[in-house]
Short mmCIF file of C-alpha atoms and ligand atoms in Angstrom, two decimals:
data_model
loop_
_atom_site.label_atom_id
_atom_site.label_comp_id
_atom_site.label_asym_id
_atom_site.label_seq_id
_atom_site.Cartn_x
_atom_site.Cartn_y
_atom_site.Cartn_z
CA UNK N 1 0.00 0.00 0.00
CA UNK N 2 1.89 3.34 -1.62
CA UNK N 3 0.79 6.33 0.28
CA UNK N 4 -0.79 8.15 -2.84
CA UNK N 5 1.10 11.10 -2.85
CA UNK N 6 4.35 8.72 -3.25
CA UNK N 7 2.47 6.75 -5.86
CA UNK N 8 1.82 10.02 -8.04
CA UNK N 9 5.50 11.05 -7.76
CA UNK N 10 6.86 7.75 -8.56
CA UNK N 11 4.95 7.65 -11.59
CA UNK N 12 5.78 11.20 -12.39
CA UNK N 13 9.54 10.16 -12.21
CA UNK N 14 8.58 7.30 -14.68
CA UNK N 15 6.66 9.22 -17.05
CA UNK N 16 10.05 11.52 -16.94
CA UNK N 17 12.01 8.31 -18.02
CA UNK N 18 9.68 7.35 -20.55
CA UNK N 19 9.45 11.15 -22.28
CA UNK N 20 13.03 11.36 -22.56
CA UNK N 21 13.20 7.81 -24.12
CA UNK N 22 15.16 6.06 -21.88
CA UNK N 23 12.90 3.50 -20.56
CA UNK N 24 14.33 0.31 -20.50
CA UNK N 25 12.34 -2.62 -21.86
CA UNK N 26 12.81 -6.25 -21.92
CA UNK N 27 12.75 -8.84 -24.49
CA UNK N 28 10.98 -11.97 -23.23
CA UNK N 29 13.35 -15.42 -24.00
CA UNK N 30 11.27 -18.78 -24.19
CA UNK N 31 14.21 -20.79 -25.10
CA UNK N 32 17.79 -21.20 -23.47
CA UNK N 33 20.37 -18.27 -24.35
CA UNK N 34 22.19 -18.80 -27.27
CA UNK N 35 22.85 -17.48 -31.20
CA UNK N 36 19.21 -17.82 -31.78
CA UNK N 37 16.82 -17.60 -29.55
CA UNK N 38 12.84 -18.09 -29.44
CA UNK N 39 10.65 -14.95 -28.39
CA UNK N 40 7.10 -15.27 -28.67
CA UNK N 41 7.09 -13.15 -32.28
CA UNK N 42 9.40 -15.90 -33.52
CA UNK N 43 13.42 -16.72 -33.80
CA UNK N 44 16.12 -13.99 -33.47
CA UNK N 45 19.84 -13.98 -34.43
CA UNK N 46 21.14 -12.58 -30.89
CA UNK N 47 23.65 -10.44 -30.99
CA UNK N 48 23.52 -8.70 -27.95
CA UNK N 49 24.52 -11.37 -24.85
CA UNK N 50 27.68 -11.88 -23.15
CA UNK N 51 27.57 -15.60 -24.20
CA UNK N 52 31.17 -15.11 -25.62
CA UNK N 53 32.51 -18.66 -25.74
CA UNK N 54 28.41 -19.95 -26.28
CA UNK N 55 29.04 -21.69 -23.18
CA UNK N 56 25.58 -20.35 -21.49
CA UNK N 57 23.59 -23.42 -22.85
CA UNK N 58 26.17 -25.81 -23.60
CA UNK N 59 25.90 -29.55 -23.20
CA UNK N 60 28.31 -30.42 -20.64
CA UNK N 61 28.18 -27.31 -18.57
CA UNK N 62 24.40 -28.02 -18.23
CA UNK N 63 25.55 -31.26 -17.74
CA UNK N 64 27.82 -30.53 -15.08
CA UNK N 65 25.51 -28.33 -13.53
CA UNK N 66 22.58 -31.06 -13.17
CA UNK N 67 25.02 -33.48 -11.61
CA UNK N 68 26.18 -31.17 -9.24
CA UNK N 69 22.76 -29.92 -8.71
CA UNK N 70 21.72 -33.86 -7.43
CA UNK N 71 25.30 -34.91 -5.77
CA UNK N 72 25.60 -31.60 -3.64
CA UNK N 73 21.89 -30.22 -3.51
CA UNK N 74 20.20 -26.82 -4.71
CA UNK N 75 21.55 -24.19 -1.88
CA UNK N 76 23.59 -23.52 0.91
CA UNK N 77 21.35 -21.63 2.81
CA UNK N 78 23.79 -20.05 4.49
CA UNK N 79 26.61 -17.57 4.14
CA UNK N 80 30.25 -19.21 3.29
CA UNK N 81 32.26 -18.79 6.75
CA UNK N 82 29.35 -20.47 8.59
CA UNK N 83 27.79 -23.43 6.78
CA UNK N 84 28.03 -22.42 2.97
CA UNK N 85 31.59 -23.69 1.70
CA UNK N 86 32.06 -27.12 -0.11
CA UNK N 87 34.71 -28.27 -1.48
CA UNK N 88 33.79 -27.31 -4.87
CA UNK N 89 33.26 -23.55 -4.10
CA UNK N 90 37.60 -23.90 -3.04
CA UNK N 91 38.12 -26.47 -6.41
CA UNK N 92 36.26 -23.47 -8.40
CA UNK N 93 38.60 -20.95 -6.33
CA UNK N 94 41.53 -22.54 -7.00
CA UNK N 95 40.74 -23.52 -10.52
CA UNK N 96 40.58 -19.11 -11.18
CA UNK N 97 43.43 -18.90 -9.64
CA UNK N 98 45.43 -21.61 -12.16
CA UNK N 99 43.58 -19.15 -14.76
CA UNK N 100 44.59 -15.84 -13.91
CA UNK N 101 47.62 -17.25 -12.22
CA UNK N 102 47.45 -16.06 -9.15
CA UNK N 103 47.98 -17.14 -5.60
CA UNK N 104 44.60 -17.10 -4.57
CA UNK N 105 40.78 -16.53 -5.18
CA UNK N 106 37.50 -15.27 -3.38
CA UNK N 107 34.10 -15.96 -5.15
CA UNK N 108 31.44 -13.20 -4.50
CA UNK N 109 27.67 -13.66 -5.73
CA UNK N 110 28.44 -11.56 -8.23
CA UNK N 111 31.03 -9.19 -9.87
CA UNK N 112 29.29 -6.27 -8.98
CA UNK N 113 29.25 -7.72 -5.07
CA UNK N 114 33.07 -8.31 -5.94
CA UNK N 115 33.84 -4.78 -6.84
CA UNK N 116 31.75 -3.65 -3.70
CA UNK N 117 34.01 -5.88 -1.38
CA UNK N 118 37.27 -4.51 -2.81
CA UNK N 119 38.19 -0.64 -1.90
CA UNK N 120 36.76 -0.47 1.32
CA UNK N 121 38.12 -4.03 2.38
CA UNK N 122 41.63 -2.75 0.79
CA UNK N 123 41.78 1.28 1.05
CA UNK N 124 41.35 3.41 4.71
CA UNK N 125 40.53 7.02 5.18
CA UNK N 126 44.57 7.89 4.19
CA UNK N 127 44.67 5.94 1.22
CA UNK N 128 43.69 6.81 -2.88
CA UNK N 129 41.72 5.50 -5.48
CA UNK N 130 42.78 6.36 -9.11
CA UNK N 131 39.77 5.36 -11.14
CA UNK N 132 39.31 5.63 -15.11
CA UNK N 133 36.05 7.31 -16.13
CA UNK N 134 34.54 5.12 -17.77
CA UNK N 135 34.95 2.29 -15.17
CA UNK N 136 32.35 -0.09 -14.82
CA UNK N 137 29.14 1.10 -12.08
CA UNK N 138 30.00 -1.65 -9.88
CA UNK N 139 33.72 -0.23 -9.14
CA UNK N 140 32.34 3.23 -8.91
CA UNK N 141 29.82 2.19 -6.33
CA UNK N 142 32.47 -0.05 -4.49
CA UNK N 143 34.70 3.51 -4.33
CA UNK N 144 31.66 5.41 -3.13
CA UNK N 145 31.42 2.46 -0.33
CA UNK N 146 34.72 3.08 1.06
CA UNK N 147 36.48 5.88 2.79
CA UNK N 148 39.29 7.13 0.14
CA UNK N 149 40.05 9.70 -1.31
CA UNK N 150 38.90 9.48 -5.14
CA UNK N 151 40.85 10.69 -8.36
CA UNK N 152 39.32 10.07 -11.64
CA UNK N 153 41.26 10.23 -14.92
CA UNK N 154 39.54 10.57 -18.93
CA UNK N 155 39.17 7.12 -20.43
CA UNK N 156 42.60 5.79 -21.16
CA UNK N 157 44.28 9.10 -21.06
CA UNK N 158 47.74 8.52 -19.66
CA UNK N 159 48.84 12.29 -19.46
CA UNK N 160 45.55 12.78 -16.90
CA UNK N 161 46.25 9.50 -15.36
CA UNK N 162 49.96 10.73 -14.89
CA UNK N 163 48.68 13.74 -13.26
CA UNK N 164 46.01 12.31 -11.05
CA UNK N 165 48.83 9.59 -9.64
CA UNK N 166 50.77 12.79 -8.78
CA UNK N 167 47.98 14.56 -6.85
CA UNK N 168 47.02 11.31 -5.35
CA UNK N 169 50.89 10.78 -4.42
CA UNK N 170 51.00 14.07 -2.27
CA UNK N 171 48.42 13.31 0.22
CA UNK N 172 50.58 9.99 1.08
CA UNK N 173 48.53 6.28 1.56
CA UNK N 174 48.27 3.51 -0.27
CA UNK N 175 46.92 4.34 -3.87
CA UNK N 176 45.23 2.16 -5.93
CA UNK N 177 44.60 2.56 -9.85
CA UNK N 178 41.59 0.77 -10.86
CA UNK N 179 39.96 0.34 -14.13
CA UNK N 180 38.26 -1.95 -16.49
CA UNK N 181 39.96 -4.45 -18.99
CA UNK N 182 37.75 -3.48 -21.62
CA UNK N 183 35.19 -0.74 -21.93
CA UNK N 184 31.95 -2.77 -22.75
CA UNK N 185 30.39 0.26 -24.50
CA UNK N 186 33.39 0.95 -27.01
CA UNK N 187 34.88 -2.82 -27.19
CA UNK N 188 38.27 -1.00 -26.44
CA UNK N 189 41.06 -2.34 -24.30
CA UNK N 190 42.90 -0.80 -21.13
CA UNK N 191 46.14 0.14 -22.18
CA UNK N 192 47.79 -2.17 -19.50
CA UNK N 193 51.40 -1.67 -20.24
CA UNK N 194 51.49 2.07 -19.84
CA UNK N 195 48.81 1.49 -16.43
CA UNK N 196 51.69 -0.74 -15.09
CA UNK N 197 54.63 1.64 -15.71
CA UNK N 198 52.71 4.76 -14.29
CA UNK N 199 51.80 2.93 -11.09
CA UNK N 200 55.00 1.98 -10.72
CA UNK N 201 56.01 4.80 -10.85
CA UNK N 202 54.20 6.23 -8.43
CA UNK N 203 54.40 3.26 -5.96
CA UNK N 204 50.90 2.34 -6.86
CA UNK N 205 48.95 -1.10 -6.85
CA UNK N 206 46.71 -1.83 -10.27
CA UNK N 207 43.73 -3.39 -10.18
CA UNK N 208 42.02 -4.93 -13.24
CA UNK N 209 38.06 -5.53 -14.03
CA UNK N 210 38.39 -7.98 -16.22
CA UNK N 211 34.50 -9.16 -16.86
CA UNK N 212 34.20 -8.60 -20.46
CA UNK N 213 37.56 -10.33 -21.58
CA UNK N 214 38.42 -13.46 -19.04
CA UNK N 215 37.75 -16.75 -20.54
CA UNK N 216 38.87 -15.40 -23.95
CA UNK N 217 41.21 -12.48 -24.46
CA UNK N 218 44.48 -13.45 -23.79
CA UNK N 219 46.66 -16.92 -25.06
CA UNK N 220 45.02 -18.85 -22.35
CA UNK N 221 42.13 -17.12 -21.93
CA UNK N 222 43.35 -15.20 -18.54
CA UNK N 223 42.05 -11.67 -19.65
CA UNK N 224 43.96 -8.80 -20.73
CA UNK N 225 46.61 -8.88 -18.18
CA UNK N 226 47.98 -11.66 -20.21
CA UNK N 227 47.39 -10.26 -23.47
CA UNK N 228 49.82 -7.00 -22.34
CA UNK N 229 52.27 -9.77 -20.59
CA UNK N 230 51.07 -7.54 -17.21
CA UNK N 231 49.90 -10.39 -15.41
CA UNK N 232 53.06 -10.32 -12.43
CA UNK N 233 52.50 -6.72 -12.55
CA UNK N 234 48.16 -6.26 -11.52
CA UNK N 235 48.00 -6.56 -7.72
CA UNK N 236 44.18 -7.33 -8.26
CA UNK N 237 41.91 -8.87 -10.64
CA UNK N 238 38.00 -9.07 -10.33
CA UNK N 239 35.57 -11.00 -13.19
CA UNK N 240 31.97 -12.68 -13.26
CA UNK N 241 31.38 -15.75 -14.08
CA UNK N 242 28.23 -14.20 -15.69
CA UNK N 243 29.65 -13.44 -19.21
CA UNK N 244 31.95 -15.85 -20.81
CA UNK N 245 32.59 -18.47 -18.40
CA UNK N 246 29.24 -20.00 -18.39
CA UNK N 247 26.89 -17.06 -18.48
CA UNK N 248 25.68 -18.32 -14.80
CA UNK N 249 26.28 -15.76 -11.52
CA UNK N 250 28.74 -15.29 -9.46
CA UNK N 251 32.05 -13.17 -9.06
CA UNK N 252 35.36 -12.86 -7.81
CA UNK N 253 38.63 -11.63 -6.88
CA UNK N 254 41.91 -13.05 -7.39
CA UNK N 255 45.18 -11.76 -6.19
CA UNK N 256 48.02 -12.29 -3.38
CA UNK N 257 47.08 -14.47 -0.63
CA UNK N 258 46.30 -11.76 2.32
CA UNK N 259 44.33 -9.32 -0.02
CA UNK N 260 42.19 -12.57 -0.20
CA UNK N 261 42.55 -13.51 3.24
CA UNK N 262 41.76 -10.27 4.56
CA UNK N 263 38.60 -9.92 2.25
CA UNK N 264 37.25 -13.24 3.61
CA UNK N 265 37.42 -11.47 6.98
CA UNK N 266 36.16 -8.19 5.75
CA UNK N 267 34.31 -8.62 2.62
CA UNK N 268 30.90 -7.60 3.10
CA UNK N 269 29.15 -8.83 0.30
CA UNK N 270 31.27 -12.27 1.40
CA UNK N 271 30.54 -12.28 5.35
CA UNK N 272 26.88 -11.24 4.80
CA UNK N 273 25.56 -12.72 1.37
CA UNK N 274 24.88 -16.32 0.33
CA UNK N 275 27.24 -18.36 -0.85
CA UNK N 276 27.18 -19.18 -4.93
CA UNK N 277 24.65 -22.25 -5.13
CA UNK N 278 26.53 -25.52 -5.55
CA UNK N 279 24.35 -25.88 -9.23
CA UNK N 280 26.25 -22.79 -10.62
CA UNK N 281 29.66 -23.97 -8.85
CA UNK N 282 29.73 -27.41 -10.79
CA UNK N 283 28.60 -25.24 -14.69
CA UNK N 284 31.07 -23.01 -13.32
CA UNK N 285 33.82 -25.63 -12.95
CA UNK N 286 33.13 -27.33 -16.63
CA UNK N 287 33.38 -23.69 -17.66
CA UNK N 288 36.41 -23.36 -16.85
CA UNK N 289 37.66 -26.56 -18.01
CA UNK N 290 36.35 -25.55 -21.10
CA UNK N 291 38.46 -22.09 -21.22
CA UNK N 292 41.64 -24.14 -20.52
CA UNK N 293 41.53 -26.27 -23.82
CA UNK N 294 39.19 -23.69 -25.59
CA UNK N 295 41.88 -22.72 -28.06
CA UNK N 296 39.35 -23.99 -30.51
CA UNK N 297 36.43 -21.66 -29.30
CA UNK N 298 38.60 -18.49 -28.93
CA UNK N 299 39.62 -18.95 -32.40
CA UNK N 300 36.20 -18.71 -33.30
CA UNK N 301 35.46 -16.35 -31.41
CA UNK N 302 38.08 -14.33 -33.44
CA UNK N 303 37.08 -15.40 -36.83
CA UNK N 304 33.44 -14.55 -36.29
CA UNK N 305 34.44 -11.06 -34.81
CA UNK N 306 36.09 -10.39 -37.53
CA UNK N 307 33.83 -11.51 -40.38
CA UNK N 308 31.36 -9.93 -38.92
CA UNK N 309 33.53 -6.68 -39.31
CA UNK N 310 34.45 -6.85 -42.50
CA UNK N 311 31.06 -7.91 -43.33
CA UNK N 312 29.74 -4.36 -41.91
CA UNK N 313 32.46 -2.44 -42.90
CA UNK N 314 32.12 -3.46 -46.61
CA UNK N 315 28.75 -2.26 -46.25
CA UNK N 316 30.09 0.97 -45.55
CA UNK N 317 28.42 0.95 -41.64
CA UNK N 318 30.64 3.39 -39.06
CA UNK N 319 32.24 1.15 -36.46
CA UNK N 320 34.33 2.05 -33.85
CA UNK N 321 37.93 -0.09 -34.00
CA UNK N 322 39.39 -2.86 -32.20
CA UNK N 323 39.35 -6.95 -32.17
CA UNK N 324 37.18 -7.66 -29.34
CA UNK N 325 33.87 -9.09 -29.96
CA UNK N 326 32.16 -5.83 -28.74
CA UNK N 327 31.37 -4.30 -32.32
CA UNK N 328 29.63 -1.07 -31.67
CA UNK N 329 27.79 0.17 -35.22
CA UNK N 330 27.46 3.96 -34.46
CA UNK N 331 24.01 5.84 -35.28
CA UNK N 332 24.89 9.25 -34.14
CA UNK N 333 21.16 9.85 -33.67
CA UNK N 334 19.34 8.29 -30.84
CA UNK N 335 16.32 8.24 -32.51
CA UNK N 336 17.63 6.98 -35.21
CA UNK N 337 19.39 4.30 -33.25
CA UNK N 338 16.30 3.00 -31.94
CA UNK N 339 14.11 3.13 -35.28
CA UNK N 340 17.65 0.73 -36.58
CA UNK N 341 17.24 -1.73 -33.82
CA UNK N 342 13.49 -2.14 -33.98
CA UNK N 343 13.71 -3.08 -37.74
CA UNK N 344 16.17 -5.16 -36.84
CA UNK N 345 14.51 -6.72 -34.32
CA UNK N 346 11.28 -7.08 -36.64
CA UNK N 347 13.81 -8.81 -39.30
CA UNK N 348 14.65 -11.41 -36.71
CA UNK N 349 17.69 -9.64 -35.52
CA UNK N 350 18.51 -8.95 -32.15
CA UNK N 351 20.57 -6.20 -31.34
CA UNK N 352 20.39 -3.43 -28.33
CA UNK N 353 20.08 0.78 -29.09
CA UNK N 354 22.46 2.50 -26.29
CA UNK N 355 22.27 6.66 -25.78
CA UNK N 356 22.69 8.87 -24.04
CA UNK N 357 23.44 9.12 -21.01
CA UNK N 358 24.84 6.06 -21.34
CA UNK N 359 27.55 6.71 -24.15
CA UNK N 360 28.14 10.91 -25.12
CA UNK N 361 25.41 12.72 -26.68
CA UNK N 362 25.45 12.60 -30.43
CA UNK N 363 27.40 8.84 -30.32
CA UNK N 364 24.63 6.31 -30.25
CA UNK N 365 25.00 3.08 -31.34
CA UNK N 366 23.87 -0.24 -31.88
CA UNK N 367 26.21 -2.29 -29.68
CA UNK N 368 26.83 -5.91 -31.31
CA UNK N 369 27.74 -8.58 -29.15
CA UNK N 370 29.57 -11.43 -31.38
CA UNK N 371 29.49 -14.59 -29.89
CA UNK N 372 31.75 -18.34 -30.95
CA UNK N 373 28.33 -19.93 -31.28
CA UNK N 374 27.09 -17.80 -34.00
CA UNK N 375 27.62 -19.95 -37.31
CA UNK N 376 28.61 -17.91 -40.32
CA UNK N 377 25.44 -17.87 -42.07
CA UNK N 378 23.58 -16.54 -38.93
CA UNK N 379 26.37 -13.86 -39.08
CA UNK N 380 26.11 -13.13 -42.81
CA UNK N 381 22.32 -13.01 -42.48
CA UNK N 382 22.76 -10.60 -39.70
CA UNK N 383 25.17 -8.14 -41.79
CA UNK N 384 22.46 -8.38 -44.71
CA UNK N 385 19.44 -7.30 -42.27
CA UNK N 386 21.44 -4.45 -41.36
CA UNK N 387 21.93 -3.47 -44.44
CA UNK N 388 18.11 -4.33 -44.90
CA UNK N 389 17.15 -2.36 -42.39
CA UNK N 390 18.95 0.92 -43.31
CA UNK N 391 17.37 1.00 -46.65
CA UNK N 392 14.03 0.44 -44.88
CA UNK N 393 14.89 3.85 -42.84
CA UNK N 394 16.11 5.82 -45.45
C1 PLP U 401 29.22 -7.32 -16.15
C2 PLP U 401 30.20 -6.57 -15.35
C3 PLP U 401 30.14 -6.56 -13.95
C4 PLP U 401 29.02 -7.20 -13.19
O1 PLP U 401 29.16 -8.58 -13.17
P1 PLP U 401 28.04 -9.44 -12.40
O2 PLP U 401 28.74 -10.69 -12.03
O3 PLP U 401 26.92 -9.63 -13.36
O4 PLP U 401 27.63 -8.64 -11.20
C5 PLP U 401 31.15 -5.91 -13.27
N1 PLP U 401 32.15 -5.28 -13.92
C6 PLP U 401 32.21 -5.25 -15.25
C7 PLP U 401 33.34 -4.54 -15.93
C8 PLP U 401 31.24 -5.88 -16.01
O5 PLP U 401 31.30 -5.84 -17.34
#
């Protein structure tokens, strides 16, 4: 029972959203996620999921998710340092930190609960946080939660990074630079190298959000540390296990043992949330396995990222640069953006409008997400709808 005068305001505020056009929909799924999926107005090509490696329905992570499901039981009911660790949540643990290598590993329910445990558990009243721009919202909630003082530098700008170490350097502490591995609304990677010789410079630990590369970018797979040959020098990685390594839940950091240590004593989202459910633990684990001989499905990965390019490109669409599988196609207008992606949508593709205030005004895009399940003729088919679909407009 909303006290009416609440009730009115409330839907004022949404009637705001809605006039400026940024209410958010959603696109009901009746089948598993995947390349295509069923909606109740028929099949669509998806191109907009995290599903990477196309791991989110596949046969022997559901597989090992069901048997786990029956051997170990559907939840913990309880938060880790009571009643809620198995031995699989420490084999899943251990089997990030053989990933990322690293010497140790804390799951979280999620990423976002990851990046929430980190500053505060890390970073006191004396101590700095150097954080890029465009970081993820998780890490700049997590640096809201705790008590540092907060620099921010423009999106991979190394002359304002340089320059916020320094005024971060004079107030003494610990400082901490943190940002993203790759910026999921450009598909553009942290310039690691340079991060790494600026903080240690300045005497500065480096911490890495690696959600939207781990599992694939990288040799091995272990993210973009790897891929810059950083990995000895980033004090701290966090990742989901909600994007490419299964598409379940759940989070995590991985660095040197007493960062982990002391985050299992102080980690709020640890000490006070559930522990991961032992179904999501066992996918999880197959995951993984998958990532370490998934030369085969990064490959893929690659290939269809960059057919799908050239595909677009030759069709003379605007994208923004780069290799990873984040392919934004820009449509300066948000309008316009909008009008693309429901006649996409309408010609069976599925693709998501972002504006903004989500990317800068005037640089809307349709923000493809390519995926190693896609099969080249969905991707083809895809490329022509687009193409399709802009003539419709015109
Ligand atoms: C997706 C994402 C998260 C959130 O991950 P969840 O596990 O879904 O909470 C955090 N950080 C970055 C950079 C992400 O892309």
């Amino acid at each position: 029972m909303l006290r009416d005068d609440v009730r009115a305001a409330m839907e004022a505020t949404l009637a705001e959203i809605a006039e400026s056009g940024l209410l958010k929909t959603e696109q009901q799924i009746v089948t598993p996620q995947g390349a295509l999926i069923g909606t109740a107005a028929g099949e669509l090509i998806n191109l907009c999921a995290n599903n990477y490696l196309g791991l989110a329905n596949d046969p022997a992570v559901v597989s090992a998710a069901a048997r786990t499901l029956h051997e170990r039981g559907f939840g913990m009911a309880s938060v880790r340092f009571i009643a809620g660790t198995q031995d699989i949540h420490r084999e899943l643990e251990e089997a990030i930190s053989a990933l990322l290598r690293t010497d140790d590993t804390i799951l979280f329910p999620s990423c976002f609960d990851a990046n929430g445990a980190v500053f505060e558990t890390l970073l006191g009243p004396d101590d700095a946080v150097v954080s890029d721009e465009l970081n993820h919202a998780s890490i700049i909630d997590g640096i809201r939660l705790s008590k540092a003082r907060r620099f921010r530098y423009r999106n991979r700008d190394m002359g304002d990074l340089r320059e916020q170490l320094a005024a971060a350097a004079a107030g003494g502490g610990r400082i901490l630079v943190v940002t993203d591995g790759v910026f999921s609304m450009d598909g553009y990677l942290a310039p690691l190298r340079e991060i790494c010789d600026l903080a240690e410079e300045f005497g500065a630990m480096v911490m890495v959000d690696d959600s939207h590369a781990v599992g694939f970018v990288g040799e091995s797979g272990a993210g973009t540390p790897e891929l810059f040959g950083v990995v000895d020098r980033v004090d701290v990685v966090t990742g989901t296990l909600g994007k490419a390594l299964g598409g379940g839940s759940g989070g995590y950091v991985s660095a040197s043992s007493p960062v982990v240590a002391l985050l299992r004593q102080r980690g709020r989202p640890y000490l006070f949330s559930n522990a991961v459910p032992p179904a999501i633990v066992g996918g999880s684990l197959e995951a993984l396995a998958q990532v370490r001989s998934g030369k085969d499905a990064r490959e893929r990965l690659r290939r269809n990222a960059d057919l799908f390019r050239s595909l677009m490109a030759e069709a003379g669409f605007d994208l923004l640069e780069g290799e990873h599988p984040i392919i934004p196609v820009m449509i300066p207008d948000a309008r316009d953006a909008v009008a693309m992606a429901d006649a996409l949508r309408r010609r069976g593709v599925y693709v998501t409008a972002f504006s903004y205030p989500v990317v800068p005004l005037g640089r809307s895009r349709l923000r493809v997400q390519i995926s190693a399940a896609h099969t080249e003729e969905e991707l083809r088919r895809a490329a022509e709808q687009f193409v399709a679909a802009r003539e419709e407009l015109a």
